[in-house]
């Protein structure tokens, strides 16, 4: 794969133009209860209302929109057990190109079905004995397909950055922006937008307590790898930041904090009870940090990224039962 | 209580002006999945995002805004086991007047708490041996307070009508408007707005199968009383239409249909899974009729009222488990 230049805010602007009409401009919701509890003015950017239920559509669609004619002929390939799989499958369908998705054979049936439902070819692997990056690279090579990994890609980062661009365009400057952190696609893209549009805004990443590799990486000044963390925030269960993502995070993100699974459940219940929103565990990371006293938000205008709402209903019901 | 004139669309316009800045202008959401399933273009007016979680805030706030100085001094009184109780309590608090709410002593603790939390005085009664209308009328008389019943009141009707006014102002003319029906406050108000703003639009009311007194009333040409129906749509479990409401419904509503509790559960799951919305059972009435083939919506632009999202989380989790 050719080395692409690091993404800039210009790429985010380009992504926003290409996503116009294809992605939803998701609503920004507010909550008097949340504001009263925190003393802050919180703006929730609701990417759970995005197409296929998560921000991932933005990066996938933009990355494919940058394909040249030859890339379009051969199609796109990715590996993902989560929202990126469906995002690539849907974006490829809209672009009229082939998509191959490498997914663990024990991924939830609903996710395999949804990915196939968008017309993606699913190739399964054994996550305990095989390496998805290797399988992906080998298949991409053999088939001439372009690999678009879930986060470590400049166009994916730029696409994800469009959510915060929309947020600041709509509500004006922010004092703080809080974003969930897995591999760093959303956080790096969001930081590019915040730096350009609200330079005084401090950008905070939020990881699950069980998987704080991002926090460790910032502290050490290099990408730290950890074993796969056990957390209900499956979308942030990555083991290391991306090579494109880390330098941006290092430069533009002031702080990375963590929240517990119990805090995520409490936040999921808050969203359902008070804001009438279904939010998946990973989508609660940023809000949990803002609502639970983890961050000094009082008196500030704070943007909170709600990253997605894709959660199996039975599992979700279990969380609500508490 | 003096007899007030029947409400007109002018009252809805007045209500909209008074609600401006006090009520949320709730979002209108769309769903490609819902459109693909029905062949219609559906516009969901999301009153589950309204203040206190349901459209009831509109009517309560507007009715109180019409109080004169003497009425304000004495305060407001109502009876309700549901969203109207909280709506009156909150609206009274915002107006700085006293509120007394007559509620069944076995109402859910959360609802009693929420009503008290807004500063309302709660008086409980035994719903099996006492009559709330009588208690309400007696107390209002004794205390000089103004009784604002849950639906049978022209200002309540006019206030509820503002939701559909917003909907049509935002999305343009509709071919069909589908609204849940209990006592008829929301349906009558909605019909006033639709008749004025989209005269070609057919207005449909949707009742729970177990309590189709509205359907029977339209057929017979008079208000039919039924025993309290057993349905999960607790907000539409009324036993008869209001005296102010029925003539408006008779004049402007073309048709009343019913849906089963099972259809309500299916729709609740659809809202959670596909639209990431928490909607209470009553709030699913209109959508169930639009989504489940009860109404001929194909090829039409259809407004669907989502009336509220207040449902105990454990109960909600039970519905999602299916």
Tab-separated table of C-alpha atoms in Angstrom, chain B:
chain	number	residue	atom	x	y	z
B	1	UNK	CA	-65.860	26.264	35.696
B	2	UNK	CA	-66.968	28.712	32.986
B	3	UNK	CA	-67.700	27.204	29.606
B	4	UNK	CA	-64.922	28.177	27.215
B	5	UNK	CA	-65.348	28.452	23.448
B	6	UNK	CA	-64.209	25.520	21.318
B	7	UNK	CA	-60.575	25.840	20.237
B	8	UNK	CA	-59.653	26.931	16.719
B	9	UNK	CA	-56.417	27.057	14.768
B	10	UNK	CA	-56.015	30.665	15.936
B	11	UNK	CA	-55.615	29.274	19.442
B	12	UNK	CA	-52.956	26.880	18.176
B	13	UNK	CA	-51.093	29.825	16.643
B	14	UNK	CA	-51.370	31.715	19.931
B	15	UNK	CA	-50.150	28.635	21.801
B	16	UNK	CA	-47.166	28.292	19.466
B	17	UNK	CA	-46.170	31.886	20.181
B	18	UNK	CA	-46.430	31.411	23.941
B	19	UNK	CA	-44.561	28.085	23.847
B	20	UNK	CA	-41.718	29.593	21.826
B	21	UNK	CA	-38.612	29.348	24.000
B	22	UNK	CA	-40.395	27.345	26.713
B	23	UNK	CA	-41.062	24.092	24.874
B	24	UNK	CA	-38.540	22.298	22.701
B	25	UNK	CA	-39.050	22.485	18.984
B	26	UNK	CA	-38.589	18.728	18.754
B	27	UNK	CA	-36.693	17.126	15.875
B	28	UNK	CA	-38.387	15.392	12.958
B	29	UNK	CA	-36.542	12.162	12.202
B	30	UNK	CA	-36.713	9.927	9.143
B	31	UNK	CA	-35.697	6.315	8.588
B	32	UNK	CA	-34.652	4.744	5.302
B	33	UNK	CA	-35.549	1.365	6.769
B	34	UNK	CA	-39.067	2.486	7.644
B	35	UNK	CA	-39.523	4.079	4.220
B	36	UNK	CA	-38.240	0.956	2.457
B	37	UNK	CA	-40.567	-1.241	4.487
B	38	UNK	CA	-43.682	0.840	3.806
B	39	UNK	CA	-43.036	2.472	0.447
B	40	UNK	CA	-43.985	5.755	2.114
B	41	UNK	CA	-42.015	8.811	3.140
B	42	UNK	CA	-42.468	8.907	6.896
B	43	UNK	CA	-41.765	11.932	9.091
B	44	UNK	CA	-41.537	11.072	12.777
B	45	UNK	CA	-42.263	14.058	15.026
B	46	UNK	CA	-40.322	13.126	18.137
B	47	UNK	CA	-42.189	14.411	21.176
B	48	UNK	CA	-40.281	11.897	23.288
B	49	UNK	CA	-37.647	14.656	23.172
B	50	UNK	CA	-40.120	17.230	24.527
B	51	UNK	CA	-39.581	18.654	28.033
B	52	UNK	CA	-40.545	16.089	30.673
B	53	UNK	CA	-40.533	13.500	27.907
B	54	UNK	CA	-43.913	13.934	26.218
B	55	UNK	CA	-46.114	16.326	24.208
B	56	UNK	CA	-48.221	16.925	27.345
B	57	UNK	CA	-45.969	19.820	28.321
B	58	UNK	CA	-47.367	21.852	25.435
B	59	UNK	CA	-51.013	21.801	26.533
B	60	UNK	CA	-50.234	22.204	30.223
B	61	UNK	CA	-47.935	25.160	29.667
B	62	UNK	CA	-50.328	26.899	27.307
B	63	UNK	CA	-53.365	26.396	29.567
B	64	UNK	CA	-51.509	27.936	32.501
B	65	UNK	CA	-50.201	30.785	30.328
B	66	UNK	CA	-53.838	31.804	29.799
B	67	UNK	CA	-54.499	32.215	33.537
B	68	UNK	CA	-55.459	35.685	34.757
B	69	UNK	CA	-53.947	37.215	37.901
B	70	UNK	CA	-56.545	35.700	40.216
B	71	UNK	CA	-56.141	32.240	38.744
B	72	UNK	CA	-52.378	32.538	39.085
B	73	UNK	CA	-52.715	33.473	42.764
B	74	UNK	CA	-54.831	30.409	43.559
B	75	UNK	CA	-52.927	27.965	41.398
B	76	UNK	CA	-53.725	24.986	39.204
B	77	UNK	CA	-55.193	21.594	39.996
B	78	UNK	CA	-55.388	18.430	37.944
B	79	UNK	CA	-55.826	14.690	38.119
B	80	UNK	CA	-53.606	12.326	36.177
B	81	UNK	CA	-51.598	9.196	36.734
B	82	UNK	CA	-49.428	9.894	33.748
B	83	UNK	CA	-47.516	12.473	31.780
B	84	UNK	CA	-50.096	15.240	32.270
B	85	UNK	CA	-49.363	15.222	36.020
B	86	UNK	CA	-45.693	15.980	35.458
B	87	UNK	CA	-46.521	18.414	32.677
B	88	UNK	CA	-48.789	20.482	34.944
B	89	UNK	CA	-46.293	20.332	37.809
B	90	UNK	CA	-43.442	21.530	35.587
B	91	UNK	CA	-45.500	24.198	33.817
B	92	UNK	CA	-46.768	25.530	37.172
B	93	UNK	CA	-43.228	25.665	38.493
B	94	UNK	CA	-42.105	27.659	35.448
B	95	UNK	CA	-45.074	30.023	35.909
B	96	UNK	CA	-44.307	30.370	39.607
B	97	UNK	CA	-47.739	29.190	40.732
B	98	UNK	CA	-48.955	26.407	43.015
B	99	UNK	CA	-49.985	23.041	41.594
B	100	UNK	CA	-52.014	20.274	43.185
B	101	UNK	CA	-52.111	16.920	41.450
B	102	UNK	CA	-54.587	14.194	42.312
B	103	UNK	CA	-52.918	10.842	41.613
B	104	UNK	CA	-53.826	7.232	42.415
B	105	UNK	CA	-51.995	6.097	45.555
B	106	UNK	CA	-50.682	3.079	43.663
B	107	UNK	CA	-49.189	5.133	40.828
B	108	UNK	CA	-45.558	4.154	40.100
B	109	UNK	CA	-43.267	5.606	42.763
B	110	UNK	CA	-41.139	7.155	40.023
B	111	UNK	CA	-44.101	9.166	38.726
B	112	UNK	CA	-45.117	10.348	42.205
B	113	UNK	CA	-41.501	11.333	42.836
B	114	UNK	CA	-41.110	13.115	39.511
B	115	UNK	CA	-44.296	15.104	40.075
B	116	UNK	CA	-43.196	16.088	43.579
B	117	UNK	CA	-39.735	16.801	42.189
B	118	UNK	CA	-41.219	19.582	40.046
B	119	UNK	CA	-42.732	21.060	43.207
B	120	UNK	CA	-46.279	19.776	42.772
B	121	UNK	CA	-48.394	18.891	45.815
B	122	UNK	CA	-49.589	15.322	45.318
B	123	UNK	CA	-52.915	14.177	46.783
B	124	UNK	CA	-53.501	10.460	46.429
B	125	UNK	CA	-56.794	8.605	46.083
B	126	UNK	CA	-57.932	5.012	45.775
B	127	UNK	CA	-58.674	4.383	42.118
B	128	UNK	CA	-60.899	1.422	42.892
B	129	UNK	CA	-63.270	3.161	45.307
B	130	UNK	CA	-62.976	6.865	44.475
B	131	UNK	CA	-63.639	8.994	41.393
B	132	UNK	CA	-60.840	11.339	40.375
B	133	UNK	CA	-63.071	13.765	38.493
B	134	UNK	CA	-65.214	14.252	41.614
B	135	UNK	CA	-62.216	14.655	43.884
B	136	UNK	CA	-60.675	17.088	41.448
B	137	UNK	CA	-63.822	19.183	41.074
B	138	UNK	CA	-64.404	19.270	44.834
B	139	UNK	CA	-60.832	20.252	45.663
B	140	UNK	CA	-60.710	22.892	42.933
B	141	UNK	CA	-63.934	24.383	44.264
B	142	UNK	CA	-62.771	24.334	47.895
B	143	UNK	CA	-59.377	25.869	47.103
B	144	UNK	CA	-60.410	28.254	44.357
B	145	UNK	CA	-57.891	26.565	42.065
B	146	UNK	CA	-58.389	26.241	38.311
B	147	UNK	CA	-58.866	22.682	37.129
B	148	UNK	CA	-56.958	21.774	33.982
B	149	UNK	CA	-58.002	18.222	33.087
B	150	UNK	CA	-55.722	16.017	30.961
B	151	UNK	CA	-57.468	16.460	27.619
B	152	UNK	CA	-61.007	17.854	27.814
B	153	UNK	CA	-60.054	21.517	27.692
B	154	UNK	CA	-59.793	23.945	24.744
B	155	UNK	CA	-56.426	25.375	25.784
B	156	UNK	CA	-54.975	21.927	26.319
B	157	UNK	CA	-56.174	20.942	22.844
B	158	UNK	CA	-54.713	24.103	21.302
B	159	UNK	CA	-51.374	23.554	23.046
B	160	UNK	CA	-51.115	19.958	21.858
B	161	UNK	CA	-51.845	21.160	18.324
B	162	UNK	CA	-48.537	23.018	18.174
B	163	UNK	CA	-46.564	19.809	17.582
B	164	UNK	CA	-48.209	19.196	14.224
B	165	UNK	CA	-47.990	22.884	13.352
B	166	UNK	CA	-44.215	22.602	13.822
B	167	UNK	CA	-44.113	19.386	11.830
B	168	UNK	CA	-45.903	20.820	8.785
B	169	UNK	CA	-44.032	24.131	9.029
B	170	UNK	CA	-40.815	22.096	8.847
B	171	UNK	CA	-41.493	19.393	6.257
B	172	UNK	CA	-44.290	20.886	4.176
B	173	UNK	CA	-47.686	19.440	3.245
B	174	UNK	CA	-48.528	15.860	4.152
B	175	UNK	CA	-50.878	13.363	2.532
B	176	UNK	CA	-51.632	11.640	5.815
B	177	UNK	CA	-51.139	12.373	9.490
B	178	UNK	CA	-51.222	9.569	12.048
B	179	UNK	CA	-51.756	10.386	15.729
B	180	UNK	CA	-52.353	8.317	18.858
B	181	UNK	CA	-55.728	8.644	20.549
B	182	UNK	CA	-56.630	8.441	24.214
B	183	UNK	CA	-58.968	11.212	25.374
B	184	UNK	CA	-58.364	13.155	22.182
B	185	UNK	CA	-56.282	16.156	23.235
B	186	UNK	CA	-53.411	15.491	20.859
B	187	UNK	CA	-55.613	14.196	18.048
B	188	UNK	CA	-58.056	17.134	18.147
B	189	UNK	CA	-55.242	19.699	18.325
B	190	UNK	CA	-53.316	17.969	15.551
B	191	UNK	CA	-56.425	17.903	13.367
B	192	UNK	CA	-56.893	21.670	13.807
B	193	UNK	CA	-53.321	22.247	12.605
B	194	UNK	CA	-53.551	19.808	9.708
B	195	UNK	CA	-56.872	21.233	8.495
B	196	UNK	CA	-55.408	24.739	8.466
B	197	UNK	CA	-51.941	24.007	7.093
B	198	UNK	CA	-52.428	20.947	4.886
B	199	UNK	CA	-56.134	20.796	3.990
B	200	UNK	CA	-55.677	17.798	1.685
B	201	UNK	CA	-54.106	15.747	4.470
B	202	UNK	CA	-56.186	12.894	5.861
B	203	UNK	CA	-55.956	12.624	9.645
B	204	UNK	CA	-56.029	9.210	11.296
B	205	UNK	CA	-56.350	8.398	15.002
B	206	UNK	CA	-54.855	5.210	16.435
B	207	UNK	CA	-56.188	3.497	19.549
B	208	UNK	CA	-55.139	0.385	21.414
B	209	UNK	CA	-57.214	-2.599	20.274
B	210	UNK	CA	-58.403	-3.131	23.853
B	211	UNK	CA	-59.868	0.369	24.110
B	212	UNK	CA	-61.453	1.465	20.844
B	213	UNK	CA	-64.045	3.829	22.327
B	214	UNK	CA	-62.980	6.521	19.860
B	215	UNK	CA	-63.629	4.238	16.907
B	216	UNK	CA	-67.009	3.305	18.370
B	217	UNK	CA	-67.805	6.964	19.025
B	218	UNK	CA	-67.104	7.969	15.424
B	219	UNK	CA	-69.280	5.105	14.195
B	220	UNK	CA	-72.194	5.927	16.500
B	221	UNK	CA	-71.949	9.696	16.282
B	222	UNK	CA	-71.799	10.124	20.048
B	223	UNK	CA	-69.257	9.715	22.823
B	224	UNK	CA	-69.133	6.054	23.822
B	225	UNK	CA	-67.925	5.123	27.318
B	226	UNK	CA	-66.072	1.849	27.886
B	227	UNK	CA	-64.609	0.171	30.973
B	228	UNK	CA	-60.944	0.968	31.629
B	229	UNK	CA	-59.089	-0.983	28.923
B	230	UNK	CA	-56.199	-3.337	29.655
B	231	UNK	CA	-53.334	-2.300	27.404
B	232	UNK	CA	-49.638	-1.513	27.706
B	233	UNK	CA	-50.466	1.874	26.113
B	234	UNK	CA	-51.209	3.401	29.515
B	235	UNK	CA	-51.368	6.913	28.078
B	236	UNK	CA	-54.290	5.911	25.847
B	237	UNK	CA	-56.213	3.892	28.430
B	238	UNK	CA	-58.950	6.518	28.770
B	239	UNK	CA	-62.565	5.393	28.876
B	240	UNK	CA	-64.149	8.094	26.703
B	241	UNK	CA	-63.350	11.066	24.503
B	242	UNK	CA	-63.608	14.605	25.862
B	243	UNK	CA	-66.639	16.793	25.223
B	244	UNK	CA	-64.477	19.499	23.609
B	245	UNK	CA	-62.482	16.899	21.697
B	246	UNK	CA	-65.171	14.769	20.106
B	247	UNK	CA	-66.801	17.367	17.820
B	248	UNK	CA	-63.401	18.339	16.425
B	249	UNK	CA	-62.501	14.709	15.825
B	250	UNK	CA	-65.904	14.081	14.254
B	251	UNK	CA	-65.415	17.021	11.903
B	252	UNK	CA	-61.741	16.634	10.972
B	253	UNK	CA	-60.609	13.054	11.536
B	254	UNK	CA	-61.371	10.692	8.699
B	255	UNK	CA	-60.668	7.407	10.365
B	256	UNK	CA	-59.733	5.710	13.612
B	257	UNK	CA	-57.860	2.402	13.562
B	258	UNK	CA	-56.519	0.123	16.287
B	259	UNK	CA	-53.289	-1.790	16.904
B	260	UNK	CA	-52.529	-4.631	19.296
B	261	UNK	CA	-50.149	-4.597	22.245
B	262	UNK	CA	-47.950	-7.053	20.319
B	263	UNK	CA	-47.687	-4.510	17.499
B	264	UNK	CA	-46.749	-1.842	20.028
B	265	UNK	CA	-43.931	-4.037	21.372
B	266	UNK	CA	-42.694	-4.737	17.847
B	267	UNK	CA	-42.686	-1.018	17.122
B	268	UNK	CA	-40.887	-0.236	20.384
B	269	UNK	CA	-38.184	-2.686	19.306
B	270	UNK	CA	-38.041	-1.154	15.837
B	271	UNK	CA	-37.559	2.315	17.325
B	272	UNK	CA	-34.770	1.077	19.620
B	273	UNK	CA	-32.974	-1.077	17.070
B	274	UNK	CA	-33.305	0.947	13.907
B	275	UNK	CA	-33.892	4.521	15.012
B	276	UNK	CA	-32.076	4.474	18.383
B	277	UNK	CA	-35.113	6.014	20.070
B	278	UNK	CA	-36.675	5.161	23.409
B	279	UNK	CA	-40.433	5.421	22.892
B	280	UNK	CA	-43.086	4.519	25.455
B	281	UNK	CA	-45.857	2.082	24.452
B	282	UNK	CA	-48.431	4.847	23.886
B	283	UNK	CA	-45.881	6.688	21.773
B	284	UNK	CA	-45.746	3.697	19.428
B	285	UNK	CA	-49.460	3.697	18.526
B	286	UNK	CA	-49.247	5.906	15.439
B	287	UNK	CA	-46.002	4.371	14.184
B	288	UNK	CA	-47.350	0.828	14.598
B	289	UNK	CA	-50.311	1.660	12.362
B	290	UNK	CA	-48.024	3.260	9.771
B	291	UNK	CA	-45.369	0.515	9.798
B	292	UNK	CA	-47.493	-2.596	10.127
B	293	UNK	CA	-49.732	-2.362	7.090
B	294	UNK	CA	-52.755	-1.108	9.033
B	295	UNK	CA	-52.946	2.015	6.877
B	296	UNK	CA	-52.472	2.544	3.102
B	297	UNK	CA	-49.349	4.680	3.388
B	298	UNK	CA	-47.433	3.546	0.261
B	299	UNK	CA	-46.490	6.404	-2.012
B	300	UNK	CA	-47.592	8.998	0.529
B	301	UNK	CA	-45.899	11.635	2.632
B	302	UNK	CA	-46.984	10.680	6.128
B	303	UNK	CA	-46.530	12.480	9.444
B	304	UNK	CA	-46.261	10.150	12.447
B	305	UNK	CA	-46.620	11.525	15.970
B	306	UNK	CA	-44.249	9.930	18.478
B	307	UNK	CA	-45.986	11.153	21.588
B	308	UNK	CA	-43.569	10.373	24.415
B	309	UNK	CA	-40.718	8.365	25.872
B	310	UNK	CA	-41.512	8.001	29.562
B	311	UNK	CA	-41.315	4.351	30.472
B	312	UNK	CA	-39.836	2.732	33.543
B	313	UNK	CA	-36.469	1.286	32.484
B	314	UNK	CA	-37.053	-2.183	33.927
B	315	UNK	CA	-40.431	-2.387	32.181
B	316	UNK	CA	-38.858	-1.135	28.974
B	317	UNK	CA	-36.072	-3.701	29.223
B	318	UNK	CA	-38.752	-6.372	29.541
B	319	UNK	CA	-40.345	-5.223	26.276
B	320	UNK	CA	-36.997	-5.259	24.472
B	321	UNK	CA	-36.256	-8.789	25.631
B	322	UNK	CA	-39.363	-9.720	23.671
